[in-house]
Amino acid sequence: MSIQYRELGTGLLKVLAYASAVSTYLLILIGGYVTTSNSGTACGSGPGFDSWPSCNGALFPNLSNPAQVIEYSHRVFTLVVAFFVIGTVLLTWTRHRSAKNVVLFSSASLVGLFAQVILGMVTVTSDLNPVVSAAHLGLASAVFALVVVNAVMVWNLRSVPVEVSTIVM
Ligand code: HEM
């Protein structure tokens, strides 16, 4: 009986994990600008569909209103981060499940990101309640820490031999 192996590369996983960290950092910068430019309520505030996920009841912001564009870009860039974080989790669970730490931290960053979107929604629908807004900042830091730790773990990953077939002689 002989077992054949091939190398399972980590190239795509590295790209997705690094992009998760960089895009989350950029999203945090955009979030900070939403606050410092007082654009948090530009797409509306208070409960109801009109303020979240839509922007004053519309699918797209009024492009001639800078504050709406700032707030809306914060929401749209969340989708970019979600693409990379979900991609990292899917690839980890399907191709790199033996890397237990990466499974743990990539999954935790997805759960954190989901919770942060919900908190972002509550930040808007609570009319920027200061406690909610502070929690939004706090969770943003936690999500960033998770994606950075995950990126470092992926960086340390080496290509692993995976069994491709068992030939019974
Ligand atoms: C679609 C989901 C999201 C919505 C609706 C949203 C909404 C907001 C709003 C309205 C503010 C301004 C708060 C204020 O002026 O007090 C804000 C700030 C911020 N957001 Fe988000 N956010 C979302 C997702 C995220 C995500 C995923 C992250 C990071 C992982 C994030 C990080 C931040 C940060 C760091 C700030 C600045 C907080 C501060 O300076 O106090 N947001 N967000």
Coordinates of N, CA and C and ligand atoms in Angstrom, one line a residue:
M1 N 0.8 -1.2 0.0 CA 0.0 0.0 0.0 C 0.9 1.2 0.0
S2 N 0.6 2.2 -0.9 CA 1.4 3.4 -0.8 C 0.4 4.6 -0.8
I3 N 0.8 5.6 -0.1 CA 0.0 6.8 0.1 C 0.7 7.9 -0.7
Q4 N -0.1 8.6 -1.5 CA 0.5 9.7 -2.3 C 0.1 11.0 -1.6
Y5 N 1.0 12.0 -1.6 CA 0.7 13.3 -1.0 C 1.0 14.4 -2.0
R6 N 0.3 15.5 -1.7 CA 0.7 16.7 -2.5 C 0.6 17.9 -1.5
E7 N 1.4 19.0 -1.9 CA 1.5 20.1 -1.0 C 0.2 21.0 -1.1
L8 N -0.5 21.3 0.0 CA -1.6 22.2 0.0 C -1.1 23.6 0.4
G9 N -1.1 24.4 -0.7 CA -0.5 25.8 -0.6 C -1.3 26.7 0.4
T10 N -0.7 27.7 0.9 CA -1.4 28.6 1.8 C -1.4 30.0 1.1
G11 N -1.1 30.1 -0.2 CA -1.0 31.4 -0.9 C -2.3 32.2 -0.8
L12 N -3.5 31.5 -1.2 CA -4.7 32.2 -1.2 C -5.2 32.6 0.2
L13 N -4.9 31.7 1.1 CA -5.3 31.9 2.5 C -4.6 33.2 3.0
K14 N -3.3 33.3 2.7 CA -2.5 34.4 3.1 C -3.1 35.7 2.5
V15 N -3.4 35.7 1.3 CA -4.0 36.9 0.6 C -5.2 37.3 1.3
L16 N -6.1 36.4 1.6 CA -7.4 36.7 2.2 C -7.2 37.2 3.7
A17 N -6.4 36.5 4.4 CA -6.2 36.9 5.8 C -5.5 38.2 5.9
Y18 N -4.5 38.5 5.1 CA -3.8 39.8 5.1 C -4.8 40.9 4.7
A19 N -5.6 40.6 3.6 CA -6.6 41.6 3.2 C -7.7 41.9 4.2
S20 N -8.0 40.9 5.0 CA -9.0 41.1 6.1 C -8.4 42.1 7.1
A21 N -7.1 41.9 7.4 CA -6.5 42.9 8.4 C -6.4 44.3 7.9
V22 N -5.9 44.4 6.6 CA -5.7 45.8 6.1 C -7.1 46.4 5.9
S23 N -8.1 45.7 5.3 CA -9.4 46.3 5.1 C -10.1 46.7 6.4
T24 N -9.9 45.9 7.4 CA -10.6 46.2 8.7 C -10.0 47.5 9.2
Y25 N -8.6 47.7 9.1 CA -8.0 48.9 9.5 C -8.5 50.1 8.8
L26 N -8.7 50.0 7.5 CA -9.2 51.1 6.7 C -10.6 51.4 7.1
L27 N -11.5 50.4 7.4 CA -12.8 50.6 7.8 C -12.9 51.3 9.1
I28 N -11.9 51.0 10.0 CA -11.9 51.7 11.3 C -11.5 53.2 11.1
L29 N -10.6 53.5 10.1 CA -10.3 54.9 9.8 C -11.5 55.6 9.2
I30 N -12.3 54.9 8.4 CA -13.5 55.5 7.8 C -14.5 55.8 8.9
G31 N -14.6 54.8 9.8 CA -15.5 55.0 11.0 C -15.1 56.2 11.8
G32 N -13.8 56.3 12.1 CA -13.4 57.5 12.8 C -13.7 58.8 12.1
Y33 N -13.7 58.8 10.8 CA -14.0 60.0 10.1 C -15.5 60.2 10.1
V34 N -16.3 59.2 10.1 CA -17.8 59.3 10.3 C -18.0 60.1 11.6
T35 N -17.3 59.7 12.6 CA -17.5 60.4 13.9 C -17.0 61.8 13.9
T36 N -15.8 62.0 13.5 CA -15.2 63.3 13.6 C -15.8 64.3 12.6
S37 N -16.4 63.8 11.5 CA -17.1 64.7 10.6 C -18.6 64.8 10.9
N38 N -19.0 64.2 12.1 CA -20.4 64.3 12.5 C -21.4 63.8 11.4
S39 N -21.0 62.8 10.7 CA -21.8 62.2 9.6 C -22.6 61.0 10.0
G40 N -22.6 60.7 11.3 CA -23.2 59.5 11.8 C -24.7 59.4 11.5
T41 N -25.4 60.5 11.5 CA -26.9 60.5 11.3 C -27.3 61.0 10.0
A42 N -26.3 61.2 9.1 CA -26.6 61.7 7.7 C -27.5 60.9 6.9
C43 N -27.5 59.6 7.2 CA -28.5 58.7 6.4 C -29.7 58.5 7.2
G44 N -29.9 59.3 8.3 CA -31.1 59.2 9.1 C -30.7 58.6 10.4
S45 N -31.5 58.7 11.4 CA -31.3 58.0 12.7 C -32.6 57.6 13.3
G46 N -32.6 56.9 14.4 CA -33.9 56.5 15.0 C -34.3 55.1 14.3
P47 N -35.2 54.5 15.0 CA -35.7 53.1 14.5 C -36.3 53.2 13.1
G48 N -36.2 52.1 12.4 CA -36.9 52.0 11.1 C -36.0 51.8 10.0
F49 N -36.6 51.3 8.9 CA -35.9 50.9 7.7 C -35.2 52.2 7.0
D50 N -35.9 53.4 7.2 CA -35.4 54.6 6.6 C -34.0 54.9 6.9
S51 N -33.5 54.6 8.2 CA -32.2 55.0 8.6 C -31.2 53.9 8.4
W52 N -31.6 52.7 8.5 CA -30.7 51.5 8.3 C -31.5 50.3 7.8
P53 N -31.2 49.5 6.8 CA -30.0 49.7 6.0 C -30.1 50.8 4.9
S54 N -31.3 51.3 4.6 CA -31.3 52.3 3.6 C -30.8 53.6 4.1
C55 N -30.6 54.6 3.2 CA -30.1 55.9 3.5 C -31.2 56.9 3.3
N56 N -31.9 57.3 4.4 CA -33.0 58.2 4.3 C -34.1 57.6 3.4
G57 N -34.3 56.3 3.5 CA -35.3 55.6 2.8 C -34.9 55.2 1.3
A58 N -33.7 55.7 0.9 CA -33.2 55.4 -0.4 C -32.1 54.3 -0.4
L59 N -32.0 53.6 -1.6 CA -31.0 52.5 -1.6 C -29.6 53.1 -1.7
F60 N -29.5 54.3 -2.3 CA -28.2 55.0 -2.4 C -28.3 56.4 -1.8
P61 N -27.1 56.9 -1.3 CA -27.1 58.2 -0.7 C -27.2 59.3 -1.8
N62 N -27.6 60.5 -1.3 CA -27.6 61.7 -2.2 C -26.1 62.1 -2.4
L63 N -25.6 61.9 -3.6 CA -24.1 62.0 -3.8 C -23.7 63.5 -3.7
S64 N -24.6 64.4 -3.7 CA -24.2 65.8 -3.5 C -24.2 66.2 -2.0
N65 N -24.4 65.2 -1.2 CA -24.4 65.4 0.3 C -23.2 64.7 0.9
P66 N -22.1 65.4 1.1 CA -20.8 64.7 1.6 C -21.0 63.8 2.8
A67 N -21.8 64.3 3.8 CA -22.0 63.6 5.0 C -22.7 62.2 4.7
Q68 N -23.7 62.2 3.8 CA -24.3 61.0 3.5 C -23.3 60.0 2.8
V69 N -22.5 60.6 1.9 CA -21.5 59.7 1.2 C -20.5 59.1 2.2
I70 N -20.1 59.9 3.2 CA -19.2 59.4 4.2 C -19.8 58.3 5.0
E71 N -21.0 58.5 5.6 CA -21.7 57.4 6.4 C -21.9 56.2 5.5
Y72 N -22.4 56.4 4.3 CA -22.7 55.3 3.4 C -21.5 54.5 3.0
S73 N -20.4 55.2 2.8 CA -19.1 54.5 2.4 C -18.7 53.6 3.6
H74 N -18.9 54.1 4.8 CA -18.6 53.2 6.0 C -19.4 51.9 5.9
R75 N -20.6 52.0 5.5 CA -21.5 50.8 5.5 C -21.0 49.9 4.3
V76 N -20.8 50.5 3.1 CA -20.4 49.7 2.0 C -19.1 49.1 2.1
F77 N -18.1 49.8 2.8 CA -16.8 49.2 3.0 C -16.8 48.0 3.9
T78 N -17.9 48.0 4.8 CA -18.1 46.8 5.6 C -18.3 45.6 4.8
L79 N -18.9 45.7 3.6 CA -19.1 44.6 2.7 C -17.8 44.1 2.2
V80 N -16.8 45.0 1.9 CA -15.5 44.6 1.5 C -14.8 43.8 2.5
V81 N -14.9 44.3 3.8 CA -14.3 43.5 4.9 C -14.9 42.1 5.0
A82 N -16.3 42.1 4.9 CA -17.0 40.9 5.0 C -16.6 39.9 4.0
F83 N -16.3 40.4 2.8 CA -15.9 39.5 1.7 C -14.6 38.8 2.0
F84 N -13.6 39.5 2.5 CA -12.3 38.9 2.9 C -12.4 38.0 4.1
V85 N -13.2 38.4 5.1 CA -13.3 37.6 6.4 C -14.0 36.3 6.1
I86 N -15.1 36.4 5.3 CA -15.9 35.2 5.0 C -15.0 34.3 4.1
G87 N -14.3 34.9 3.2 CA -13.4 34.1 2.3 C -12.4 33.3 3.1
T88 N -11.8 34.0 4.1 CA -10.8 33.4 5.0 C -11.4 32.2 5.7
V89 N -12.6 32.4 6.3 CA -13.2 31.4 7.1 C -13.6 30.2 6.2
L90 N -14.2 30.4 5.0 CA -14.6 29.3 4.1 C -13.3 28.5 3.7
L91 N -12.3 29.2 3.3 CA -11.1 28.5 2.8 C -10.4 27.7 4.0
T92 N -10.5 28.3 5.2 CA -9.9 27.6 6.4 C -10.7 26.3 6.7
W93 N -12.0 26.5 6.7 CA -12.8 25.3 7.1 C -12.8 24.2 6.0
T94 N -12.6 24.6 4.7 CA -12.7 23.6 3.6 C -11.3 23.0 3.3
R95 N -10.2 23.8 3.5 CA -8.9 23.4 3.0 C -7.8 23.3 4.1
H96 N -8.0 24.0 5.2 CA -7.0 24.1 6.2 C -7.5 23.8 7.6
R97 N -8.3 22.8 7.7 CA -9.0 22.6 9.0 C -8.0 22.1 10.0
S98 N -6.8 21.5 9.6 CA -5.8 21.0 10.5 C -5.1 22.2 11.3
A99 N -5.3 23.4 10.7 CA -4.7 24.6 11.4 C -5.7 25.1 12.4
K100 N -5.7 24.5 13.6 CA -6.8 24.7 14.6 C -6.8 26.2 15.0
N101 N -5.7 26.8 15.2 CA -5.7 28.2 15.7 C -6.3 29.1 14.6
V102 N -6.0 28.8 13.4 CA -6.6 29.7 12.3 C -8.1 29.4 12.2
V103 N -8.5 28.2 12.4 CA -9.9 27.9 12.4 C -10.6 28.7 13.5
L104 N -10.0 28.7 14.7 CA -10.6 29.5 15.8 C -10.6 31.0 15.6
F105 N -9.5 31.6 15.2 CA -9.4 33.0 15.1 C -10.1 33.6 13.9
S106 N -10.1 32.8 12.8 CA -10.9 33.3 11.6 C -12.4 33.2 11.9
S107 N -12.8 32.2 12.5 CA -14.2 32.0 12.9 C -14.7 33.1 13.9
A108 N -13.8 33.4 14.9 CA -14.1 34.4 15.9 C -14.2 35.8 15.2
S109 N -13.3 36.0 14.2 CA -13.4 37.4 13.6 C -14.6 37.5 12.8
L110 N -15.2 36.4 12.2 CA -16.4 36.5 11.5 C -17.6 36.8 12.4
V111 N -17.6 36.1 13.6 CA -18.6 36.3 14.6 C -18.5 37.8 15.1
G112 N -17.3 38.2 15.3 CA -17.1 39.6 15.8 C -17.6 40.6 14.8
L113 N -17.3 40.4 13.5 CA -17.7 41.3 12.5 C -19.2 41.4 12.4
F114 N -19.9 40.2 12.5 CA -21.4 40.1 12.4 C -22.0 40.9 13.6
A115 N -21.4 40.7 14.8 CA -21.9 41.5 15.9 C -21.6 43.0 15.7
Q116 N -20.5 43.4 15.1 CA -20.2 44.8 14.9 C -21.2 45.4 13.9
V117 N -21.6 44.7 12.9 CA -22.6 45.2 12.0 C -23.9 45.5 12.7
I118 N -24.3 44.5 13.6 CA -25.5 44.7 14.3 C -25.4 45.9 15.2
L119 N -24.2 46.1 15.9 CA -24.0 47.2 16.7 C -23.9 48.5 15.9
G120 N -23.4 48.4 14.7 CA -23.4 49.6 13.8 C -24.9 50.0 13.5
M121 N -25.7 49.0 13.3 CA -27.2 49.3 13.1 C -27.8 50.0 14.3
V122 N -27.5 49.4 15.5 CA -28.0 50.0 16.7 C -27.5 51.4 17.0
T123 N -26.2 51.6 16.5 CA -25.6 53.0 16.7 C -26.5 54.0 15.9
V124 N -26.9 53.6 14.7 CA -27.7 54.5 13.9 C -29.2 54.6 14.5
T125 N -29.8 53.4 14.8 CA -31.2 53.4 15.2 C -31.4 54.0 16.6
S126 N -30.3 54.0 17.4 CA -30.4 54.6 18.7 C -30.0 56.1 18.7
D127 N -29.9 56.7 17.5 CA -29.5 58.1 17.3 C -28.2 58.4 18.0
L128 N -27.2 57.5 17.7 CA -25.8 57.7 18.2 C -25.8 57.7 19.7
N129 N -26.5 56.8 20.3 CA -26.4 56.7 21.8 C -24.9 56.6 22.2
P130 N -24.4 57.5 23.1 CA -23.0 57.5 23.4 C -22.4 56.1 23.9
V131 N -23.2 55.4 24.7 CA -22.8 54.1 25.2 C -22.7 53.1 24.0
V132 N -23.7 53.1 23.1 CA -23.6 52.2 22.0 C -22.5 52.6 21.1
S133 N -22.3 53.9 20.8 CA -21.2 54.3 20.0 C -19.8 53.9 20.5
A134 N -19.7 54.0 21.9 CA -18.4 53.6 22.5 C -18.2 52.1 22.4
A135 N -19.3 51.4 22.5 CA -19.2 49.9 22.4 C -18.9 49.6 20.9
H136 N -19.4 50.3 20.0 CA -19.1 50.1 18.6 C -17.6 50.3 18.3
L137 N -17.0 51.3 19.0 CA -15.6 51.6 18.9 C -14.8 50.4 19.5
G138 N -15.3 50.0 20.7 CA -14.6 48.9 21.4 C -14.6 47.6 20.7
L139 N -15.7 47.3 20.1 CA -15.8 46.0 19.3 C -15.0 46.1 18.1
A140 N -14.9 47.3 17.5 CA -14.1 47.5 16.3 C -12.6 47.1 16.6
S141 N -12.2 47.5 17.8 CA -10.8 47.2 18.2 C -10.6 45.7 18.4
A142 N -11.6 45.1 18.9 CA -11.5 43.6 19.2 C -11.5 42.9 17.8
V143 N -12.4 43.3 16.9 CA -12.4 42.6 15.6 C -11.0 42.8 14.9
F144 N -10.5 44.0 15.0 CA -9.2 44.3 14.4 C -8.1 43.4 15.0
A145 N -8.1 43.2 16.3 CA -7.1 42.4 17.0 C -7.3 40.9 16.5
L146 N -8.5 40.4 16.3 CA -8.7 39.1 15.9 C -8.2 38.8 14.5
V147 N -8.4 39.8 13.5 CA -8.0 39.6 12.2 C -6.5 39.7 12.1
V148 N -5.9 40.5 12.9 CA -4.4 40.7 12.9 C -3.7 39.4 13.5
V149 N -4.2 38.9 14.6 CA -3.7 37.7 15.2 C -3.8 36.5 14.2
N150 N -5.0 36.5 13.5 CA -5.2 35.4 12.5 C -4.2 35.5 11.3
A151 N -4.0 36.8 10.9 CA -3.1 37.0 9.8 C -1.6 36.5 10.2
V152 N -1.3 36.8 11.4 CA 0.1 36.4 11.9 C 0.1 34.8 11.9
M153 N -0.9 34.2 12.4 CA -1.0 32.7 12.4 C -0.9 32.1 11.0
V154 N -1.6 32.8 10.1 CA -1.6 32.3 8.7 C -0.2 32.5 8.1
W155 N 0.5 33.6 8.5 CA 1.8 33.9 8.0 C 2.8 32.8 8.5
N156 N 2.5 32.2 9.7 CA 3.4 31.2 10.2 C 3.1 29.8 9.7
L157 N 1.9 29.7 8.9 CA 1.5 28.4 8.4 C 2.5 28.0 7.3
R158 N 2.8 26.7 7.3 CA 3.6 26.2 6.2 C 2.7 25.3 5.3
S159 N 3.1 25.2 4.0 CA 2.3 24.3 3.2 C 2.3 22.9 3.8
V160 N 1.1 22.3 3.8 CA 1.0 21.0 4.5 C 0.8 19.9 3.5
P161 N 1.5 18.7 3.7 CA 1.2 17.6 2.8 C -0.2 17.1 3.1
V162 N -1.0 16.9 2.1 CA -2.3 16.3 2.3 C -2.4 15.0 1.4
E163 N -3.0 14.0 2.0 CA -3.1 12.7 1.4 C -4.1 12.8 0.2
V164 N -3.7 12.4 -1.0 CA -4.5 12.5 -2.1 C -5.1 11.2 -2.5
S165 N -4.3 10.1 -2.3 CA -4.9 8.8 -2.6 C -4.1 7.7 -1.9
T166 N -4.8 6.6 -1.7 CA -4.2 5.4 -1.1 C -4.3 4.3 -2.1
I167 N -3.2 3.8 -2.5 CA -3.2 2.7 -3.6 C -2.9 1.4 -2.9
V168 N -3.9 0.5 -2.9 CA -3.7 -0.8 -2.3 C -3.0 -1.8 -3.4
M169 N -1.8 -2.2 -3.0 CA -1.1 -3.0 -4.0 C -1.5 -4.5 -3.9
Ligands
HEM1 C1 -23.1 48.3 8.4 C2 -22.5 48.3 9.5 C3 -22.1 49.6 10.3 C4 -22.8 50.7 10.5 C5 -24.2 51.1 10.2 C6 -21.9 51.6 11.3 C7 -22.3 52.9 11.8 C8 -21.4 53.7 12.4 C9 -21.8 55.1 12.8 C10 -23.2 55.7 12.7 C11 -20.7 55.6 13.4 C12 -20.6 57.0 14.0 C13 -20.8 56.9 15.5 C14 -20.8 58.3 16.1 O1 -20.6 59.3 15.5 O2 -20.9 58.3 17.4 C15 -19.6 54.6 13.3 C16 -18.4 54.9 13.8 C17 -17.4 53.9 13.7 N1 -17.5 52.6 13.2 FE1 -19.1 51.8 12.3 N2 -20.7 51.0 11.5 C18 -20.8 49.8 10.9 C19 -19.8 48.8 10.8 C20 -18.6 49.0 11.3 C21 -17.6 48.0 11.3 C22 -17.7 46.6 10.7 C23 -16.5 48.5 12.0 C24 -15.1 47.9 12.3 C25 -14.8 46.6 12.3 C26 -16.8 49.8 12.4 C27 -16.0 50.7 13.1 C28 -16.3 52.0 13.4 C29 -15.4 52.9 14.2 C30 -14.0 52.5 14.6 C31 -16.1 54.1 14.3 C32 -15.6 55.4 15.1 C33 -16.1 55.3 16.5 C34 -15.7 56.5 17.3 O3 -14.9 57.3 16.8 O4 -16.3 56.7 18.3 N3 -18.1 50.1 12.0 N4 -20.1 53.5 12.7

